[in-house]
Amino acid sequence: MIAFALTDALVTVGAILGIYLLWPHRRDGKVRMIRLGLGLVGFAALIGAIRFASGQVNEMELAHSLASTFAAAAGLLLISVGLILKVNAVKLDAGITRYIRYGLPATVAFLMFFPGTDPIISFIPVLALVLGTVASGLLIVKGRQTPGLVWLASFALIGLASVLIGGSRMESTFGITNWHLYHAMLGIWAVLVGEATKRLMAR
């Protein structure tokens, strides 16, 4: 079980590094959205690491599953919305930015506990991936090739991990490499998000 805890912990470490890279820009409301999104992903992975390290695989299965679903939807959506607002230089009052930053996760949390909303929850990460890819393309078109390409690489990586590996990473099949590969890719993705945002903020 320790091996599974370590690869979950790798995602948490990647999220922490991504957040750390953005520390100089922490007062920017849109960057705060991205940092919060990374934080949600890192927290879900931390629950997974505790689950496996403590041996409470069955006891913490529901908590880990809910946290992962929430992070995939709310976390990725926050990152993509923060990026697209930043790319388009949308000027918002600090209060409105705050409402968006906390309103998006609150909406996702509400939907998760509302019957019959599973298809919506499953669609949110796909929507976020599309929004993020479009925003990355806009950066490139606007002449910001370096941050645009790094952002594009980050969304390509998480898209690849989710589509090709995500469906076969169930912990019930202990011993397969897909679980570890998936979480290793998520850890790298989290660092890429931090680096991409850092490059975007560099003028």
mmCIF file of C-alpha atoms in Angstrom:
data_model
loop_
_atom_site.group_PDB
_atom_site.id
_atom_site.type_symbol
_atom_site.label_atom_id
_atom_site.label_comp_id
_atom_site.label_asym_id
_atom_site.label_seq_id
_atom_site.Cartn_x
_atom_site.Cartn_y
_atom_site.Cartn_z
ATOM 1 C CA MET A 1 0.000 0.000 0.000
ATOM 2 C CA ILE A 2 2.931 2.333 0.615
ATOM 3 C CA ALA A 3 3.679 2.485 -3.118
ATOM 4 C CA PHE A 4 0.160 3.782 -3.772
ATOM 5 C CA ALA A 5 0.499 6.300 -0.943
ATOM 6 C CA LEU A 6 3.766 7.569 -2.414
ATOM 7 C CA THR A 7 2.337 8.181 -5.877
ATOM 8 C CA ASP A 8 -0.652 10.005 -4.377
ATOM 9 C CA ALA A 9 1.791 12.039 -2.301
ATOM 10 C CA LEU A 10 3.645 12.888 -5.512
ATOM 11 C CA VAL A 11 0.546 14.739 -6.725
ATOM 12 C CA THR A 12 0.377 16.670 -3.451
ATOM 13 C CA VAL A 13 4.045 17.624 -3.763
ATOM 14 C CA GLY A 14 3.485 18.713 -7.371
ATOM 15 C CA ALA A 15 0.526 20.885 -6.317
ATOM 16 C CA ILE A 16 2.560 22.460 -3.515
ATOM 17 C CA LEU A 17 5.391 23.248 -5.938
ATOM 18 C CA GLY A 18 2.920 24.711 -8.433
ATOM 19 C CA ILE A 19 1.395 26.916 -5.729
ATOM 20 C CA TYR A 20 4.849 27.939 -4.515
ATOM 21 C CA LEU A 21 5.859 29.073 -8.006
ATOM 22 C CA LEU A 22 2.933 31.496 -7.901
ATOM 23 C CA TRP A 23 3.682 32.930 -4.467
ATOM 24 C CA PRO A 24 5.001 36.254 -5.883
ATOM 25 C CA HIS A 25 1.659 36.747 -7.676
ATOM 26 C CA ARG A 26 -0.586 35.632 -4.816
ATOM 27 C CA ARG A 27 -2.423 38.976 -4.648
ATOM 28 C CA ASP A 28 -3.747 38.634 -8.190
ATOM 29 C CA GLY A 29 -7.356 37.422 -7.999
ATOM 30 C CA LYS A 30 -7.133 35.284 -11.134
ATOM 31 C CA VAL A 31 -3.909 33.675 -9.963
ATOM 32 C CA ARG A 32 -5.661 32.906 -6.682
ATOM 33 C CA MET A 33 -8.234 30.917 -8.657
ATOM 34 C CA ILE A 34 -5.462 28.850 -10.200
ATOM 35 C CA ARG A 35 -3.737 28.364 -6.842
ATOM 36 C CA LEU A 36 -7.001 27.273 -5.220
ATOM 37 C CA GLY A 37 -7.599 24.813 -8.056
ATOM 38 C CA LEU A 38 -4.153 23.312 -7.505
ATOM 39 C CA GLY A 39 -4.830 23.225 -3.782
ATOM 40 C CA LEU A 40 -8.007 21.185 -4.265
ATOM 41 C CA VAL A 41 -6.156 18.659 -6.414
ATOM 42 C CA GLY A 42 -3.328 18.434 -3.892
ATOM 43 C CA PHE A 43 -5.752 17.986 -0.993
ATOM 44 C CA ALA A 44 -7.589 15.151 -2.734
ATOM 45 C CA ALA A 45 -4.269 13.425 -3.356
ATOM 46 C CA LEU A 46 -3.296 13.945 0.285
ATOM 47 C CA ILE A 47 -6.446 12.114 1.369
ATOM 48 C CA GLY A 48 -5.420 9.291 -0.951
ATOM 49 C CA ALA A 49 -1.917 9.191 0.506
ATOM 50 C CA ILE A 50 -3.306 9.019 4.053
ATOM 51 C CA ARG A 51 -5.796 6.365 2.983
ATOM 52 C CA PHE A 52 -3.127 3.998 1.700
ATOM 53 C CA ALA A 53 -0.383 4.840 4.196
ATOM 54 C CA SER A 54 -2.709 4.219 7.141
ATOM 55 C CA GLY A 55 -4.096 1.001 5.697
ATOM 56 C CA GLN A 56 -7.658 2.377 5.827
ATOM 57 C CA VAL A 57 -8.261 1.491 2.195
ATOM 58 C CA ASN A 58 -11.923 0.551 2.564
ATOM 59 C CA GLU A 59 -12.746 2.957 5.384
ATOM 60 C CA MET A 60 -11.532 6.020 3.455
ATOM 61 C CA GLU A 61 -12.618 4.918 -0.001
ATOM 62 C CA LEU A 62 -15.709 7.159 -0.076
ATOM 63 C CA ALA A 63 -13.851 10.228 1.213
ATOM 64 C CA HIS A 64 -11.080 9.704 -1.336
ATOM 65 C CA SER A 65 -13.558 9.198 -4.171
ATOM 66 C CA LEU A 66 -15.602 12.301 -3.298
ATOM 67 C CA ALA A 67 -12.499 14.461 -2.877
ATOM 68 C CA SER A 68 -11.076 13.261 -6.201
ATOM 69 C CA THR A 69 -14.339 13.895 -8.048
ATOM 70 C CA PHE A 70 -14.641 17.350 -6.492
ATOM 71 C CA ALA A 71 -11.027 18.223 -7.315
ATOM 72 C CA ALA A 72 -11.363 17.032 -10.911
ATOM 73 C CA ALA A 73 -14.422 19.215 -11.466
ATOM 74 C CA ALA A 74 -13.949 22.282 -9.257
ATOM 75 C CA GLY A 75 -10.138 22.318 -9.331
ATOM 76 C CA LEU A 76 -9.732 22.085 -13.078
ATOM 77 C CA LEU A 77 -12.601 24.530 -13.675
ATOM 78 C CA LEU A 78 -11.009 27.117 -11.364
ATOM 79 C CA ILE A 79 -7.696 26.769 -13.174
ATOM 80 C CA SER A 80 -9.260 27.117 -16.624
ATOM 81 C CA VAL A 81 -11.521 30.038 -15.686
ATOM 82 C CA GLY A 82 -8.646 31.835 -13.973
ATOM 83 C CA LEU A 83 -6.519 31.343 -17.072
ATOM 84 C CA ILE A 84 -9.131 32.482 -19.577
ATOM 85 C CA LEU A 85 -9.888 35.612 -17.509
ATOM 86 C CA LYS A 86 -6.173 36.390 -17.330
ATOM 87 C CA VAL A 87 -5.552 35.786 -21.022
ATOM 88 C CA ASN A 88 -8.374 38.135 -22.001
ATOM 89 C CA ALA A 89 -7.298 40.709 -19.395
ATOM 90 C CA VAL A 90 -10.832 40.794 -17.987
ATOM 91 C CA LYS A 91 -11.028 43.518 -15.349
ATOM 92 C CA LEU A 92 -13.205 42.504 -12.445
ATOM 93 C CA ASP A 93 -13.829 44.036 -9.060
ATOM 94 C CA ALA A 94 -12.008 42.145 -6.308
ATOM 95 C CA GLY A 95 -15.344 41.184 -4.784
ATOM 96 C CA ILE A 96 -16.614 39.666 -8.040
ATOM 97 C CA THR A 97 -13.380 37.724 -8.488
ATOM 98 C CA ARG A 98 -13.799 36.406 -4.954
ATOM 99 C CA TYR A 99 -17.389 35.340 -5.653
ATOM 100 C CA ILE A 100 -16.233 33.427 -8.728
ATOM 101 C CA ARG A 101 -13.319 31.853 -6.852
ATOM 102 C CA TYR A 102 -15.525 30.488 -4.093
ATOM 103 C CA GLY A 103 -18.774 30.259 -6.041
ATOM 104 C CA LEU A 104 -17.499 27.736 -8.577
ATOM 105 C CA PRO A 105 -16.410 25.150 -5.971
ATOM 106 C CA ALA A 106 -19.575 25.776 -3.953
ATOM 107 C CA THR A 107 -21.710 25.119 -7.035
ATOM 108 C CA VAL A 108 -19.819 21.919 -7.811
ATOM 109 C CA ALA A 109 -20.193 20.755 -4.195
ATOM 110 C CA PHE A 110 -23.938 21.440 -4.331
ATOM 111 C CA LEU A 111 -24.307 19.523 -7.587
ATOM 112 C CA MET A 112 -22.385 16.552 -6.208
ATOM 113 C CA PHE A 113 -24.934 16.022 -3.460
ATOM 114 C CA PHE A 114 -27.957 16.717 -5.642
ATOM 115 C CA PRO A 115 -29.555 13.567 -7.122
ATOM 116 C CA GLY A 116 -29.224 12.961 -10.858
ATOM 117 C CA THR A 117 -26.363 15.382 -11.502
ATOM 118 C CA ASP A 118 -23.628 12.813 -12.172
ATOM 119 C CA PRO A 119 -23.577 13.547 -15.940
ATOM 120 C CA ILE A 120 -23.077 17.257 -15.203
ATOM 121 C CA ILE A 121 -20.254 16.555 -12.763
ATOM 122 C CA SER A 122 -18.596 14.282 -15.323
ATOM 123 C CA PHE A 123 -18.931 16.950 -18.015
ATOM 124 C CA ILE A 124 -17.344 19.773 -15.981
ATOM 125 C CA PRO A 125 -13.724 18.519 -16.280
ATOM 126 C CA VAL A 126 -14.229 18.097 -20.037
ATOM 127 C CA LEU A 127 -15.562 21.649 -20.285
ATOM 128 C CA ALA A 128 -12.636 22.925 -18.225
ATOM 129 C CA LEU A 129 -10.186 21.099 -20.474
ATOM 130 C CA VAL A 130 -11.746 22.665 -23.577
ATOM 131 C CA LEU A 131 -11.724 26.157 -22.019
ATOM 132 C CA GLY A 132 -8.106 25.760 -20.967
ATOM 133 C CA THR A 133 -7.033 24.545 -24.396
ATOM 134 C CA VAL A 134 -8.808 27.466 -26.073
ATOM 135 C CA ALA A 135 -7.170 29.929 -23.656
ATOM 136 C CA SER A 136 -3.767 28.380 -24.380
ATOM 137 C CA GLY A 137 -4.370 28.806 -28.100
ATOM 138 C CA LEU A 138 -5.374 32.438 -27.574
ATOM 139 C CA LEU A 139 -2.096 33.066 -25.778
ATOM 140 C CA ILE A 140 -0.153 31.692 -28.730
ATOM 141 C CA VAL A 141 -2.211 33.740 -31.213
ATOM 142 C CA LYS A 142 -1.556 36.863 -29.131
ATOM 143 C CA GLY A 143 2.184 36.328 -29.418
ATOM 144 C CA ARG A 144 2.751 34.825 -25.968
ATOM 145 C CA GLN A 145 4.162 31.606 -27.385
ATOM 146 C CA THR A 146 6.175 30.459 -24.375
ATOM 147 C CA PRO A 147 3.433 30.583 -21.717
ATOM 148 C CA GLY A 148 0.892 29.470 -24.309
ATOM 149 C CA LEU A 149 2.873 26.367 -25.217
ATOM 150 C CA VAL A 150 3.540 25.480 -21.573
ATOM 151 C CA TRP A 151 -0.160 25.846 -20.802
ATOM 152 C CA LEU A 152 -1.022 23.775 -23.872
ATOM 153 C CA ALA A 153 1.406 21.078 -22.733
ATOM 154 C CA SER A 154 -0.205 21.014 -19.285
ATOM 155 C CA PHE A 155 -3.711 20.537 -20.666
ATOM 156 C CA ALA A 156 -2.482 17.968 -23.195
ATOM 157 C CA LEU A 157 -0.834 16.042 -20.363
ATOM 158 C CA ILE A 158 -3.876 15.943 -18.100
ATOM 159 C CA GLY A 159 -6.116 15.164 -21.068
ATOM 160 C CA LEU A 160 -3.858 12.283 -22.068
ATOM 161 C CA ALA A 161 -3.700 11.001 -18.495
ATOM 162 C CA SER A 162 -7.480 11.145 -18.093
ATOM 163 C CA VAL A 163 -8.456 9.650 -21.450
ATOM 164 C CA LEU A 164 -5.823 6.944 -21.865
ATOM 165 C CA ILE A 165 -5.141 6.001 -18.248
ATOM 166 C CA GLY A 166 -7.863 7.417 -16.004
ATOM 167 C CA GLY A 167 -10.428 4.728 -16.697
ATOM 168 C CA SER A 168 -8.056 1.865 -15.849
ATOM 169 C CA ARG A 169 -6.442 3.173 -12.683
ATOM 170 C CA MET A 170 -8.835 1.601 -10.166
ATOM 171 C CA GLU A 171 -7.097 0.613 -6.977
ATOM 172 C CA SER A 172 -8.954 -2.713 -7.024
ATOM 173 C CA THR A 173 -6.414 -3.878 -9.594
ATOM 174 C CA PHE A 174 -3.412 -3.422 -7.315
ATOM 175 C CA GLY A 175 -0.117 -4.107 -9.041
ATOM 176 C CA ILE A 176 -0.825 -2.434 -12.382
ATOM 177 C CA THR A 177 1.382 0.468 -13.365
ATOM 178 C CA ASN A 178 -1.490 2.643 -14.590
ATOM 179 C CA TRP A 179 -2.306 3.908 -11.088
ATOM 180 C CA HIS A 180 1.263 5.047 -10.540
ATOM 181 C CA LEU A 181 1.701 6.432 -14.048
ATOM 182 C CA TYR A 182 -1.549 8.406 -13.785
ATOM 183 C CA HIS A 183 -0.561 10.036 -10.498
ATOM 184 C CA ALA A 184 2.986 10.723 -11.683
ATOM 185 C CA MET A 185 1.529 12.548 -14.690
ATOM 186 C CA LEU A 186 -0.795 14.526 -12.405
ATOM 187 C CA GLY A 187 2.165 15.584 -10.276
ATOM 188 C CA ILE A 188 4.046 16.804 -13.350
ATOM 189 C CA TRP A 189 0.894 18.546 -14.594
ATOM 190 C CA ALA A 190 0.523 20.477 -11.327
ATOM 191 C CA VAL A 191 4.084 21.797 -11.605
ATOM 192 C CA LEU A 192 3.486 22.696 -15.259
ATOM 193 C CA VAL A 193 0.405 24.719 -14.278
ATOM 194 C CA GLY A 194 2.476 26.707 -11.792
ATOM 195 C CA GLU A 195 5.284 27.240 -14.300
ATOM 196 C CA ALA A 196 2.870 28.193 -17.093
ATOM 197 C CA THR A 197 1.141 30.773 -14.888
ATOM 198 C CA LYS A 198 4.488 32.135 -13.733
ATOM 199 C CA ARG A 199 5.534 32.632 -17.361
ATOM 200 C CA LEU A 200 2.165 34.210 -18.153
ATOM 201 C CA MET A 201 2.664 36.747 -15.366
ATOM 202 C CA ALA A 202 6.160 37.644 -16.590
ATOM 203 C CA ARG A 203 5.951 40.752 -18.742
#
